[in-house]
XYZ file of C-alpha atoms in Angstrom:
631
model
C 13.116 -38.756 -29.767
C 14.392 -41.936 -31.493
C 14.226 -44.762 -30.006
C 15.700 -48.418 -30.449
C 12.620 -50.469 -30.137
C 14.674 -53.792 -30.624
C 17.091 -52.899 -27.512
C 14.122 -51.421 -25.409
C 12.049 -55.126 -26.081
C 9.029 -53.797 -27.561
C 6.557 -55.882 -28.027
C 3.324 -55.473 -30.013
C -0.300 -57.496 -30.092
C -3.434 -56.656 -32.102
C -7.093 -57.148 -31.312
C -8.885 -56.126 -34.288
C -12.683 -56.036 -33.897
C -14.518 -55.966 -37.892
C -18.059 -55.468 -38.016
C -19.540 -58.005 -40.649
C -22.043 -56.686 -42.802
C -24.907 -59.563 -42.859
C -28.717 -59.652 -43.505
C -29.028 -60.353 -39.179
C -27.671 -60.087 -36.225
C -25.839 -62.831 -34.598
C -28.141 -63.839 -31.962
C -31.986 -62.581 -33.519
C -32.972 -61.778 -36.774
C -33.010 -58.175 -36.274
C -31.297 -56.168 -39.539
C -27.766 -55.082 -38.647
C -28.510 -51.489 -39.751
C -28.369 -48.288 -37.106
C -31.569 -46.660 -36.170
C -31.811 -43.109 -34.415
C -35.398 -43.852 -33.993
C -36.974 -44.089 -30.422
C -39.956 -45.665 -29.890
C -39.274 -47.343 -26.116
C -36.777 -47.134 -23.049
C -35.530 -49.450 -20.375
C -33.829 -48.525 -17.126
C -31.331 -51.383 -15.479
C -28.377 -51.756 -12.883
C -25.531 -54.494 -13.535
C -23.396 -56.455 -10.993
C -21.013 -58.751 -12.100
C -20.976 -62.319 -11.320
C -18.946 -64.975 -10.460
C -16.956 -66.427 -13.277
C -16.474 -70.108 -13.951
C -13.056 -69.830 -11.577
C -15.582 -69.054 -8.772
C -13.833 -65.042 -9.292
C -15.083 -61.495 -10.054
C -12.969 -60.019 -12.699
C -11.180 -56.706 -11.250
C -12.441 -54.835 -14.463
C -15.992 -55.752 -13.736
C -15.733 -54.432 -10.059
C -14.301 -50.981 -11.267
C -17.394 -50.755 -12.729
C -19.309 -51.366 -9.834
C -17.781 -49.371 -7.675
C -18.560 -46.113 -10.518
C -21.964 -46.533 -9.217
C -23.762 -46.247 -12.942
C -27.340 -46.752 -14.116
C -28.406 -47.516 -17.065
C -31.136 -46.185 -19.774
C -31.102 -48.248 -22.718
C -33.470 -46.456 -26.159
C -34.823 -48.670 -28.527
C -36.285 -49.212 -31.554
C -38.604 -52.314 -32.839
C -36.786 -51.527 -36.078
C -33.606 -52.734 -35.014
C -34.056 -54.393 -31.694
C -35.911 -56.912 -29.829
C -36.421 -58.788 -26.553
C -33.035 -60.875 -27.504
C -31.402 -57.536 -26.613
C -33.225 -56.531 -24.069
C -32.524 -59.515 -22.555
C -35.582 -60.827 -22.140
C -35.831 -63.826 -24.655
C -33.403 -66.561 -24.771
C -30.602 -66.018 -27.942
C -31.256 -67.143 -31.477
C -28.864 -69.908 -32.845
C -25.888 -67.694 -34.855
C -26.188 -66.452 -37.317
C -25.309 -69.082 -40.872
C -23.755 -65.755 -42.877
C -22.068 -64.745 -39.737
C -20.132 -67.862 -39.266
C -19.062 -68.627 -42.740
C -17.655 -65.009 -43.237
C -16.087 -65.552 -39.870
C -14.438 -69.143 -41.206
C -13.572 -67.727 -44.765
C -11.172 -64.712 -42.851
C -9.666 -67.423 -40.532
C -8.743 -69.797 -43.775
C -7.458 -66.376 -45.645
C -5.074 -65.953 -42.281
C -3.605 -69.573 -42.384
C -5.840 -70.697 -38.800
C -6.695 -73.591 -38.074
C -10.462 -74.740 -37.081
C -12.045 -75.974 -34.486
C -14.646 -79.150 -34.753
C -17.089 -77.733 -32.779
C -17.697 -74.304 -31.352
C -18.499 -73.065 -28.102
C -19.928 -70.128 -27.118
C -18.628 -67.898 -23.756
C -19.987 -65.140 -22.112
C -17.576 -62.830 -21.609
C -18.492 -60.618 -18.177
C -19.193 -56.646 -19.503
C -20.789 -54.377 -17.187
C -20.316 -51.020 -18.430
C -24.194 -50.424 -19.531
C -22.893 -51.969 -23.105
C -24.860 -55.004 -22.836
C -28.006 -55.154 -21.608
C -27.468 -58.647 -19.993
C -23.925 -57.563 -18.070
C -22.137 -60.017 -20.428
C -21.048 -60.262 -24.065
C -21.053 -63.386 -25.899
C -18.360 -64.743 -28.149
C -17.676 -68.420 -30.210
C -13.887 -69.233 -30.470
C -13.410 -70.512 -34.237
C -10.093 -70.410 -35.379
C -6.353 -70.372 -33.927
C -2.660 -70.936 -34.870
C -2.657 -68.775 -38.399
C -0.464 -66.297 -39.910
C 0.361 -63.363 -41.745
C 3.067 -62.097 -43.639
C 4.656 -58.294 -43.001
C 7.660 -57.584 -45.072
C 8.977 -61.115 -45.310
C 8.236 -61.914 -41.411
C 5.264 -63.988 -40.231
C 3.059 -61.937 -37.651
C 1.317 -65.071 -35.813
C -2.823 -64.756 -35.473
C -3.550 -66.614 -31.901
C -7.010 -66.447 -31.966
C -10.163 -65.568 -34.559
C -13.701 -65.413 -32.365
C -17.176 -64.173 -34.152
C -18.868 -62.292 -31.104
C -22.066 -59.405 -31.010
C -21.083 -55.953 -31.042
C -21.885 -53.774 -28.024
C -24.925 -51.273 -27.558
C -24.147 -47.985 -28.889
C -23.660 -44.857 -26.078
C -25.744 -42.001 -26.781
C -25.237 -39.698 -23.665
C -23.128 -39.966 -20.088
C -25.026 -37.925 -17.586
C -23.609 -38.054 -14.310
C -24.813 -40.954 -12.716
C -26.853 -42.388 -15.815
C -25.641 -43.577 -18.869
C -28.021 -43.721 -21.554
C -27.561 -46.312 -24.586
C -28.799 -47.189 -28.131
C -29.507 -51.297 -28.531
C -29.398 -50.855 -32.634
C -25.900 -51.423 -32.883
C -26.075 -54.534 -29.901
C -25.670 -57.465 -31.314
C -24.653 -56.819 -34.556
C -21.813 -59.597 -35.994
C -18.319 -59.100 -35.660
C -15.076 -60.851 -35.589
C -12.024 -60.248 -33.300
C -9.025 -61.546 -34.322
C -5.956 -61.861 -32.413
C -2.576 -61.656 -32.998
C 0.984 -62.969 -31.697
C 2.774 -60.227 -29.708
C 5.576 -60.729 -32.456
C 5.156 -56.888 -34.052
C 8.863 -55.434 -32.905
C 8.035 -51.451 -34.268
C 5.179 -49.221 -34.106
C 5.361 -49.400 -38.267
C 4.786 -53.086 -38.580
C 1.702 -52.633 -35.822
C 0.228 -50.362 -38.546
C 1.404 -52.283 -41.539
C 0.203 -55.556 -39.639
C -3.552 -53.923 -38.637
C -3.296 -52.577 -42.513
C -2.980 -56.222 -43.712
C -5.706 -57.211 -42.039
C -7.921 -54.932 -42.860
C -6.869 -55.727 -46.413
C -8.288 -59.430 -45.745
C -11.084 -58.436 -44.180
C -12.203 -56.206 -47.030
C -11.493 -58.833 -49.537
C -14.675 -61.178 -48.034
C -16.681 -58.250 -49.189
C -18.808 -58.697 -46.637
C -17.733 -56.156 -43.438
C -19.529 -52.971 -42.935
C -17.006 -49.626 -43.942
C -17.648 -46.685 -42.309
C -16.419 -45.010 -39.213
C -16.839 -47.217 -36.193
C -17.128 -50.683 -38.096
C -13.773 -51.676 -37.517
C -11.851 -51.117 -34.173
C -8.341 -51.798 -33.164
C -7.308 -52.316 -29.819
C -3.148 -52.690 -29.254
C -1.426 -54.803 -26.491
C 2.179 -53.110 -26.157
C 5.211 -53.899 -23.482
C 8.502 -52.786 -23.262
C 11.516 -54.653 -21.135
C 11.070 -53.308 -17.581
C 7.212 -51.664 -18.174
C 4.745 -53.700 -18.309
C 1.532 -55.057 -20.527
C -1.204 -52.292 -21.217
C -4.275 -52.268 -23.293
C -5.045 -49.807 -25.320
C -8.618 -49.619 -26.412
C -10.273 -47.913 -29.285
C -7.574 -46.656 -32.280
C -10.112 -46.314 -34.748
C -7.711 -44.510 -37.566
C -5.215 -46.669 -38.937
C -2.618 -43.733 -39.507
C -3.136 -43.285 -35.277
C -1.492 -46.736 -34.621
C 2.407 -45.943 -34.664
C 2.089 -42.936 -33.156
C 0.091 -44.528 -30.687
C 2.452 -47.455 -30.080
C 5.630 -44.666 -29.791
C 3.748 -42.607 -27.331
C 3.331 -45.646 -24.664
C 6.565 -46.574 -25.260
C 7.705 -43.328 -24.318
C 5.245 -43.278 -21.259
C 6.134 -46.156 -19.845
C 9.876 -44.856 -20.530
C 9.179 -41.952 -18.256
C 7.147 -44.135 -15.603
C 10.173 -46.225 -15.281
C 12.986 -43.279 -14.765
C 10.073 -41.686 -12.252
C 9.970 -45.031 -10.502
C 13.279 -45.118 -9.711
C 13.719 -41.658 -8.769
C 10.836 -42.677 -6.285
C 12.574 -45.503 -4.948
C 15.835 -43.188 -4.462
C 14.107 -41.006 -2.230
C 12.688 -43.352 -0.629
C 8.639 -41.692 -1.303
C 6.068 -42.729 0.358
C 1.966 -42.470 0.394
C 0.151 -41.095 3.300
C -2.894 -42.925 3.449
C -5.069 -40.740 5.334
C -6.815 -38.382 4.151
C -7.254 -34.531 5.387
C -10.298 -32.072 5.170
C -8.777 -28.768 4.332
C -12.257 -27.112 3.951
C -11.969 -24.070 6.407
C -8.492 -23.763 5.340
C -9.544 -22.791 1.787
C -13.093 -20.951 2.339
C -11.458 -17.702 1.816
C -9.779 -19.190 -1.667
C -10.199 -17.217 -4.792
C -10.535 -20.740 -6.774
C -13.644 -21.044 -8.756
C -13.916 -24.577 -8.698
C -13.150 -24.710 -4.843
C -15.685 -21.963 -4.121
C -18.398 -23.815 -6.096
C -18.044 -26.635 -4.268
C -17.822 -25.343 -0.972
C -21.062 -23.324 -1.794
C -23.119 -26.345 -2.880
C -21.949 -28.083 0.511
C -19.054 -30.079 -0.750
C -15.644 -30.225 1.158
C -12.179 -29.960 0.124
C -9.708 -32.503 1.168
C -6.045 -33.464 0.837
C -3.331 -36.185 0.654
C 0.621 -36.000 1.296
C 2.463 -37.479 -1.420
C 5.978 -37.435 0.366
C 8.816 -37.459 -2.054
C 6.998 -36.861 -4.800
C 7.430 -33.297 -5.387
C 8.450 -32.022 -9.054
C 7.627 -35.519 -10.213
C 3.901 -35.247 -10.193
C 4.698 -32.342 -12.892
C 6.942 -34.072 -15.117
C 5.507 -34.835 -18.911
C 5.548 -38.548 -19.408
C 3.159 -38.056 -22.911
C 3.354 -35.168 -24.951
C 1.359 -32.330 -22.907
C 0.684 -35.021 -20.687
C 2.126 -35.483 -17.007
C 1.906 -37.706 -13.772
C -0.784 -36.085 -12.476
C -2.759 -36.122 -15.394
C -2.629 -40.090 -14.985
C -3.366 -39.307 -10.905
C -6.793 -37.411 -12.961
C -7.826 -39.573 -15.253
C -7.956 -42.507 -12.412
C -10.188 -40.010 -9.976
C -12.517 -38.575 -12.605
C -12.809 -42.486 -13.826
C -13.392 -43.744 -10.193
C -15.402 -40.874 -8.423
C -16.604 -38.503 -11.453
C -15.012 -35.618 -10.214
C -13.909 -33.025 -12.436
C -10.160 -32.767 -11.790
C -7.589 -32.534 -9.012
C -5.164 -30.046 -8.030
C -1.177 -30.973 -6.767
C 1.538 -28.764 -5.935
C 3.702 -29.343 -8.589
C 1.328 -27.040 -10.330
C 0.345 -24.192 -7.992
C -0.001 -21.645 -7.301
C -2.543 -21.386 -10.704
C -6.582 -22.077 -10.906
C -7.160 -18.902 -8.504
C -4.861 -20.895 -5.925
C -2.366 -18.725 -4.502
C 1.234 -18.587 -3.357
C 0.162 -17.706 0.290
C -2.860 -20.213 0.261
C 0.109 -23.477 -0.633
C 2.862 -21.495 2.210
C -0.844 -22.283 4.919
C -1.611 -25.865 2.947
C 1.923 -26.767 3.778
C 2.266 -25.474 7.129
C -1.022 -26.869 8.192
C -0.132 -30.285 7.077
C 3.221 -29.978 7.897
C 5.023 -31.619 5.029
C 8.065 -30.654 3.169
C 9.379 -28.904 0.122
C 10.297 -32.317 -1.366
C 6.808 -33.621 -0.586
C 3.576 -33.147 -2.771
C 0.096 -32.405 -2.286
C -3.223 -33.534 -3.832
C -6.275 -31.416 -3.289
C -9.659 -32.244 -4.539
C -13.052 -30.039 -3.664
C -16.260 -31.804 -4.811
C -18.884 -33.549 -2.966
C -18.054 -35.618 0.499
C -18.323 -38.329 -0.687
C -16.722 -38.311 -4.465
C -14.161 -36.383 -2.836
C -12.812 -39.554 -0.996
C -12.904 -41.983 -3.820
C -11.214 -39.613 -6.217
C -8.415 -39.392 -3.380
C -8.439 -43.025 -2.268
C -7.944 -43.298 -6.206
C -4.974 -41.127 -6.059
C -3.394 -43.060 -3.530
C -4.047 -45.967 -5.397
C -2.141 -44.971 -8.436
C 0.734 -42.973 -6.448
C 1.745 -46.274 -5.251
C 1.690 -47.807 -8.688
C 3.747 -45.321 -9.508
C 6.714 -46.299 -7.283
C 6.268 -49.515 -8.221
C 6.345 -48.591 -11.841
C 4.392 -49.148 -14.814
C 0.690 -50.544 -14.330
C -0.745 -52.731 -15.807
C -4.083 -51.054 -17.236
C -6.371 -51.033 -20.237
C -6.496 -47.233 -21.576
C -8.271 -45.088 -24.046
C -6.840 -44.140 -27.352
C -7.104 -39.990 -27.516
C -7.366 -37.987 -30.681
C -4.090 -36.676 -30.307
C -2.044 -40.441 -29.936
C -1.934 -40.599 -26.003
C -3.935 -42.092 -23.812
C -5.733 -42.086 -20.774
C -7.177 -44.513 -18.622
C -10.074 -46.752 -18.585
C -10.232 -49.918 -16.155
C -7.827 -52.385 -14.634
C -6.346 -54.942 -17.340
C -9.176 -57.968 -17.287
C -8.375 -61.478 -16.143
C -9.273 -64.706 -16.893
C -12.003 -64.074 -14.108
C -14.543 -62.563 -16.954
C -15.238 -65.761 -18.986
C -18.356 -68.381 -18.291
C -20.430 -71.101 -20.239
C -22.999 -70.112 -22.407
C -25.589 -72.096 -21.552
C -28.553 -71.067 -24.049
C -26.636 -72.172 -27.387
C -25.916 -75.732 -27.556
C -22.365 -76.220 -29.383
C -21.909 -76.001 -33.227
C -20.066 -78.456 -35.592
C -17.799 -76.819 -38.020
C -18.789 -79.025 -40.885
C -15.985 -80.668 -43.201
C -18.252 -79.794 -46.336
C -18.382 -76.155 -45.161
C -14.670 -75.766 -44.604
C -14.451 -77.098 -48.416
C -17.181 -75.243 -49.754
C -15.174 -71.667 -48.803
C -12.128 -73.309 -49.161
C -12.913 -73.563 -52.806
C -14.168 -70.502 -53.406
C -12.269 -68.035 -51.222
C -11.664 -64.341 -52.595
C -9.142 -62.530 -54.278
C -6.406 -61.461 -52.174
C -5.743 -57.065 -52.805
C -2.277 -58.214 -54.594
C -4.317 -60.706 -56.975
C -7.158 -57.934 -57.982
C -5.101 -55.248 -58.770
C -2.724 -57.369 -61.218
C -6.757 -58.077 -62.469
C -7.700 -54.535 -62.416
C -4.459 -53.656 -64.570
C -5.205 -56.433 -67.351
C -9.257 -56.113 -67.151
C -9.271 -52.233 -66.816
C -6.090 -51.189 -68.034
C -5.562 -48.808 -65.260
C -2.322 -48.028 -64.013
C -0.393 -49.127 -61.026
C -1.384 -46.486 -59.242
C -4.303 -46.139 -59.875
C -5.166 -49.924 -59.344
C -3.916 -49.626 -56.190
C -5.958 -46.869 -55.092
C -9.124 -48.917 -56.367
C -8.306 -51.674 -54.710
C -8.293 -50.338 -51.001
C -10.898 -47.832 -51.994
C -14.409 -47.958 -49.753
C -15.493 -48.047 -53.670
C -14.325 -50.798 -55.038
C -17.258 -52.670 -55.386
C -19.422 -49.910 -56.600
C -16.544 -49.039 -59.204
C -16.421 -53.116 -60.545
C -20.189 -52.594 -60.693
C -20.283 -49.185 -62.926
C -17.678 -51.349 -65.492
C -19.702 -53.718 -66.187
C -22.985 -51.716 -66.370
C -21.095 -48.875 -68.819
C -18.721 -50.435 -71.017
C -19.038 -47.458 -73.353
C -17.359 -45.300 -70.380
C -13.536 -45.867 -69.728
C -12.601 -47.216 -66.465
C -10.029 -45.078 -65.868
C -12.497 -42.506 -66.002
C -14.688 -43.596 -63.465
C -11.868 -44.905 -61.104
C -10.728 -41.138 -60.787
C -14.013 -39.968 -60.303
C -14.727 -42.108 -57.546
C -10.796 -41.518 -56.478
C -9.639 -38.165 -57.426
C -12.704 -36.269 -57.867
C -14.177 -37.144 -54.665
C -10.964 -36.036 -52.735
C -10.751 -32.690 -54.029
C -14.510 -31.935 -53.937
C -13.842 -32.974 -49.805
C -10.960 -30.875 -49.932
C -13.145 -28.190 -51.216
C -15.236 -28.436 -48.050
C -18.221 -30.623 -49.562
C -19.766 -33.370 -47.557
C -19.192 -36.414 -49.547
C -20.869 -38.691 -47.120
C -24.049 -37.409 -48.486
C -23.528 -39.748 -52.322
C -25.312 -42.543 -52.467
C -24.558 -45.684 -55.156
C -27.569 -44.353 -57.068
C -25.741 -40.947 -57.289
C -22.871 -42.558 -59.385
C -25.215 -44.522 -61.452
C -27.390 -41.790 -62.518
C -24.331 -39.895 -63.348
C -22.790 -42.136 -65.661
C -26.004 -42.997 -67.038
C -26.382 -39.831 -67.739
C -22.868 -39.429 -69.536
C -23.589 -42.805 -71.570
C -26.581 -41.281 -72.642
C -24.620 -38.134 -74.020
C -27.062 -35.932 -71.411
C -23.721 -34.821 -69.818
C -19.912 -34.453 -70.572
C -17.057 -35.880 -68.313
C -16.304 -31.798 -67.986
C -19.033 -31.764 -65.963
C -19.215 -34.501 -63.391
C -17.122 -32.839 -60.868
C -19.503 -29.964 -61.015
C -22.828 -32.991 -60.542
C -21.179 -34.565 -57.715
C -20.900 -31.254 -55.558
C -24.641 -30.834 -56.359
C -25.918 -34.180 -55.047
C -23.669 -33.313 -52.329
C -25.567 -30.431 -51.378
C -28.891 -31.797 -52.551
C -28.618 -35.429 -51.615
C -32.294 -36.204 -52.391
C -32.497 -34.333 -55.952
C -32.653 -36.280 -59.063
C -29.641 -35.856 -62.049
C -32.134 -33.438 -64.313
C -32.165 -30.672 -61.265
C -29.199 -30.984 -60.613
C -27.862 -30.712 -64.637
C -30.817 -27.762 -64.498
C -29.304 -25.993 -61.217
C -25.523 -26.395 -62.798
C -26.366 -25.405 -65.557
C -24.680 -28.529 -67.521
C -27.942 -29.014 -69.576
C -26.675 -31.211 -72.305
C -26.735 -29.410 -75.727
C -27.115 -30.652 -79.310
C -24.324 -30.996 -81.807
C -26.075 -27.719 -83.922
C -26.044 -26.234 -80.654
C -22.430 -26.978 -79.884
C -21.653 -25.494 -83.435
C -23.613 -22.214 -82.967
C -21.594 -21.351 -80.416
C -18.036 -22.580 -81.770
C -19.006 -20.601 -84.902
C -19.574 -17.646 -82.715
C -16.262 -17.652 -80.913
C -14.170 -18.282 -83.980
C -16.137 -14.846 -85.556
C -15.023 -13.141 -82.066
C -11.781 -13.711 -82.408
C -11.690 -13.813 -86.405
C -8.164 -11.607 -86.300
C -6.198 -14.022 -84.306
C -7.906 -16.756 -86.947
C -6.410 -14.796 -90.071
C -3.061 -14.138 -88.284
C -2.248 -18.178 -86.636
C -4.182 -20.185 -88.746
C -4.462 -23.702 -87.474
C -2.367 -22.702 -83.911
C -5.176 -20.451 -82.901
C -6.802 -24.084 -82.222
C -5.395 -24.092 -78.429
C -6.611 -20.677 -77.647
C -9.515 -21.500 -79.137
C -9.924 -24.289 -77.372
C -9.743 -23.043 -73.862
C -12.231 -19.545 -74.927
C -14.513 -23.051 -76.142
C -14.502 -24.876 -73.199
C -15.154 -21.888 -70.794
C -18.483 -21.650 -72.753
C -19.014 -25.489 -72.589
C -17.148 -27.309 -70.112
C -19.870 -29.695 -68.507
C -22.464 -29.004 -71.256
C -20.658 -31.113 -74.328
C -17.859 -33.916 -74.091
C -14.368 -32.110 -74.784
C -13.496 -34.263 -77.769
C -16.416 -33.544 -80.045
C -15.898 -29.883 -78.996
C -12.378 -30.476 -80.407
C -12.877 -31.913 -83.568
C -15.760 -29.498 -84.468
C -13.477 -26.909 -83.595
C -10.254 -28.085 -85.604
C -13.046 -28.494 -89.018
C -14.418 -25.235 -88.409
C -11.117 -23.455 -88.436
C -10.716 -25.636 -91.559
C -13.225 -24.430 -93.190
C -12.072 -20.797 -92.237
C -9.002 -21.206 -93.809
C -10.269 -23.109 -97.356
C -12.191 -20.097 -97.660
């Protein structure tokens, strides 16, 4: 479907969240490196508290009312009483806050004189204290996308959340290695009109971010969260796009939800639909039911209950997301609010072992129309009524319209949701870290020296390197391009060109090839082109290395040359062999002379690809055939 995002009044907002890669963590001196490693664990419950508005944030009581505990794993490697909570925070982080200052002057912000840190309420297990904390630095900046400024409202350095492990059902069990670890959201204007420029704006970003040289890579450093409206819907967060390619399809597919929550609205309002409130046990109605799920739960002493919808039926059906429907949003609110495992509603039965005859009793019994629409959920007593109090919840939102919401980002570019949108209700004073002057010295310090910008290096990398436009470009926003600068200057006898498409091209169709690349290391590369500087292997052959350390990660370069077989041989030996395959194919010598040299050539490098560099193969060659020929 195409749609005119300038008539519909799109609007767009980014909350990018970068994980800085420093020697601590914000708030201790832990390292800010991930740790499987168990040594201890820690069992708490969270309640919110009041904020500094004398509220409790609505996002914060969701979470209460889930009913969670929490088992938090730890390490002495990577955590310590700071994130269990029981030792007051650190000062920040020095490294933290500069990188944090050097992106806000790359983006145009202005600073503040001294910063302040919050405590932002959390209670989702993430945090072991039930609150995040987070200094404002920087506001008022800009970008530039395609000749328009995107505004940046806000640039905070806060501590990354604990890492979940597992969600058992009433238990959630967390990692603190990750907790506290630096990052830096950044905020911008809601001035993105298309769900292109939200990807080309998050892309920018990321560019800036990367130029510091000093944010982690990797999946699950850097996490974009989008703020979209459209004229008529209202303002939903969505949480968690970690692929940049996700983001306009992302941005389309709300647009065309809250499209289709619109047109349902009104159609709601038209026939004039209503909720029934109460809710009605349908147990002995259904005992006979062929349903699995209803017979399970009836077994292990659940019940199965019910709520009118009236007006709603064929509406509860109707796709608002690809694959995605009404009462998948009526599901994702019950299995977030009670933890049951799905609902059922007439609009979809008879199905699930439910038959014709047992919806012809369900309505009869209840005594509701054709045009009416019926939620069942079977589960325990007592989940059962929160997932339908849920329902009812939501079914009015729906004939009000769009919700506001915060929702998840899926795989697939929809979403689902997650929690109520958070208010102003979740901030308070930190009042364990005194304030911190931004220092006038500091600000010209990395003022003075702040990075190249990805338009300035690759102009750099095409004068230093002489690679091409392309191929500069690719280095530039590679996750190598430090490690490739690095390998220049260490082997100036090796052309850069050759080892930017190693580290570009070869590695992408060695992945294609099904070969886990995340196993090479930096020492990988190094021993590799050490190895071709030192004439123990031929640029034939480094395709062939790479997919060895891949599968032997913890090998050294002389097993895997041995296990290749890409042994480097001697110039005699490179001869012997030459000399061999001109004498096998001594006819085709007499007959072409000097244009045998491309056959030749290839029946040569079949022998020795990997095992000696092409071009010596190729002048011995051409002087051998010489030779030949002078008799």
């Amino acid at each position: 479907m195409d749609l005119n995002y300038k008539e519909l009044g799109l609007k767009v907002g980014l909350e990018i969240h970068q994980q800085l890669n420093t020697k601590r963590k914000l708030f201790c001196h832990c390292p800010t490196k991930l740790c499987d490693d168990v040594e201890k664990e820690v069992f708490r419950i969270l309640k919110p508290t009041l904020s500094e508005m004398g509220e409790i944030d609505r996002a914060a009581l969701l979470e209460l009312r889930k009913g969670k505990k929490f088992l938090y794993q730890y390490s002495s490697k990577s955590a310590c009483l700071v994130e269990l909570d029981e030792e007051p925070p650190h000062l920040p982080s020095e490294e933290a806050l500069r990188v944090a200052l050097e992106v806000a002057l790359l983006m145009n912000m202005k600073t503040v004189d001294l910063a302040y840190t919050m405590r932002k309420i959390v209670i989702d297990g993430s945090n072991t204290s039930g609150f995040q904390r987070t200094i404002f630095l920087a506001y008022d900046g800009f970008i530039e996308i395609d000749g328009k400024k995107v505004g940046i409202e806000s640039l905070c350095l806060e501590e990354d959340a604990a890492r979940k492990v597992e969600d058992r059902e009433d238990v959630v069990v967390y990692n603190l290695d990750r907790l506290g670890i630096p990052l830096v959201e950044i905020s911008t204007s809601p001035d993105i009109d298309s769900p292109k420029m939200a990807k080309e704006t998050a892309k920018r970003i990321g560019q800036i971010l990367r130029a510091t040289g000093k944010v982690k890579r990797g999946i699950g450093t850097i996490r974009q969260d989008i703020n979209i409206s459209i004229k008529d819907g209202a303002r939903v967060e969505i949480k968690g796009v970690s692929e940049l390619d996700l983001i306009e399809k992302v941005v389309k597919n709300e647009v065309l939800r809250q499209l289709n929550l619109i047109e349902i609205s009104k159609e709601l309002k038209n026939r004039n639909a209503k909720v029934i409130e109460e809710i009605y046990d349908i147990t002995e109605l259904f005992k006979d039911c062929k349903s699995k799920i209803i017979q399970n739960a009836i077994k292990n002493g659940g019940r199965v209950k019910a709520i009118i919808l009236k007006g709603f039926a064929g509406l509860v059906g109707k796709e608002i997301q690809p694959g995605r429907r009404l009462g998948t949003e009526f599901s994702d609110r019950a299995k977030i609010i009670s933890g049951v495992g799905g609902i059922f509603h007439t609009d979809e039965l008879p199905k699930y072992g439910i038959t014709e005859e047992d919806v012809k009793k369900l309505r009869e019994f209840l005594n509701v129309d054709k045009e009416d629409c019926i939620v069942i959920v079977a589960d325990k007593e007592k989940k059962v009524d929160k997932a339908l109090k849920a329902v009812i919840d939501r079914a009015k939102e729906a004939i009000e319209g769009v919700p506001e919401e915060t929702r998840r980002a899926l795989e697939d570019g929809n979403t689902s949701y997650l929690r109520p949108l958070p208010g102003a209700a979740r901030m308070y004073p930190e009042t364990d870290i005194p304030p911190i002057k931004i220092d006038k010295e500091l600000l010209e310090d990395i003022k003075n020296n702040l990075p190249e910008l990805p338009e300035e290096k690759i102009e750099r990398f095409k004068k230093e390197y002489k690679l091409n436009d392309e191929l500069a470009k690719k280095m530039v926003f590679s996750y190598y391009v430090d490690l490739f600068e690095d390998l220049c200057k260490k082997f100036r006898d090796i052309k850069p060109t050759l080892i930017a498409k190693t580290l570009e091209e070869s590695l992408k169709e060695i992945r294609r090839e099904g070969y886990n690349i995340d196993n090479l290391k930096d020492e990988h590369f190094y021993m590799i082109f050490e190895s071709l500087s030192k004439g123990k292997l031929a640029k034939e052959g480094i395709v062939e290395v790479l997919k060895g350390f891949c599968e032997y990660p913890n090998k050294d370069i002389d097993e895997i040359l041995e296990l290749k077989g890409l042994k480097g041989l001697s110039q005699e030996e490179v001869e012997k062999i030459i000399e061999e395959i001109i004498k096998e194919n001594i006819e085709v010598v007499k007959e072409k002379k000097e244009k045998a040299l491309g056959m030749l050539m290839g029946r040569c490098m079949a022998k020795l690809r990997g095992k000696a560099d092409g071009k010596l193969v190729n002048e011995i060659l051409r002087e051998k055939i010489k030779e030949f020929i002078n008799g």
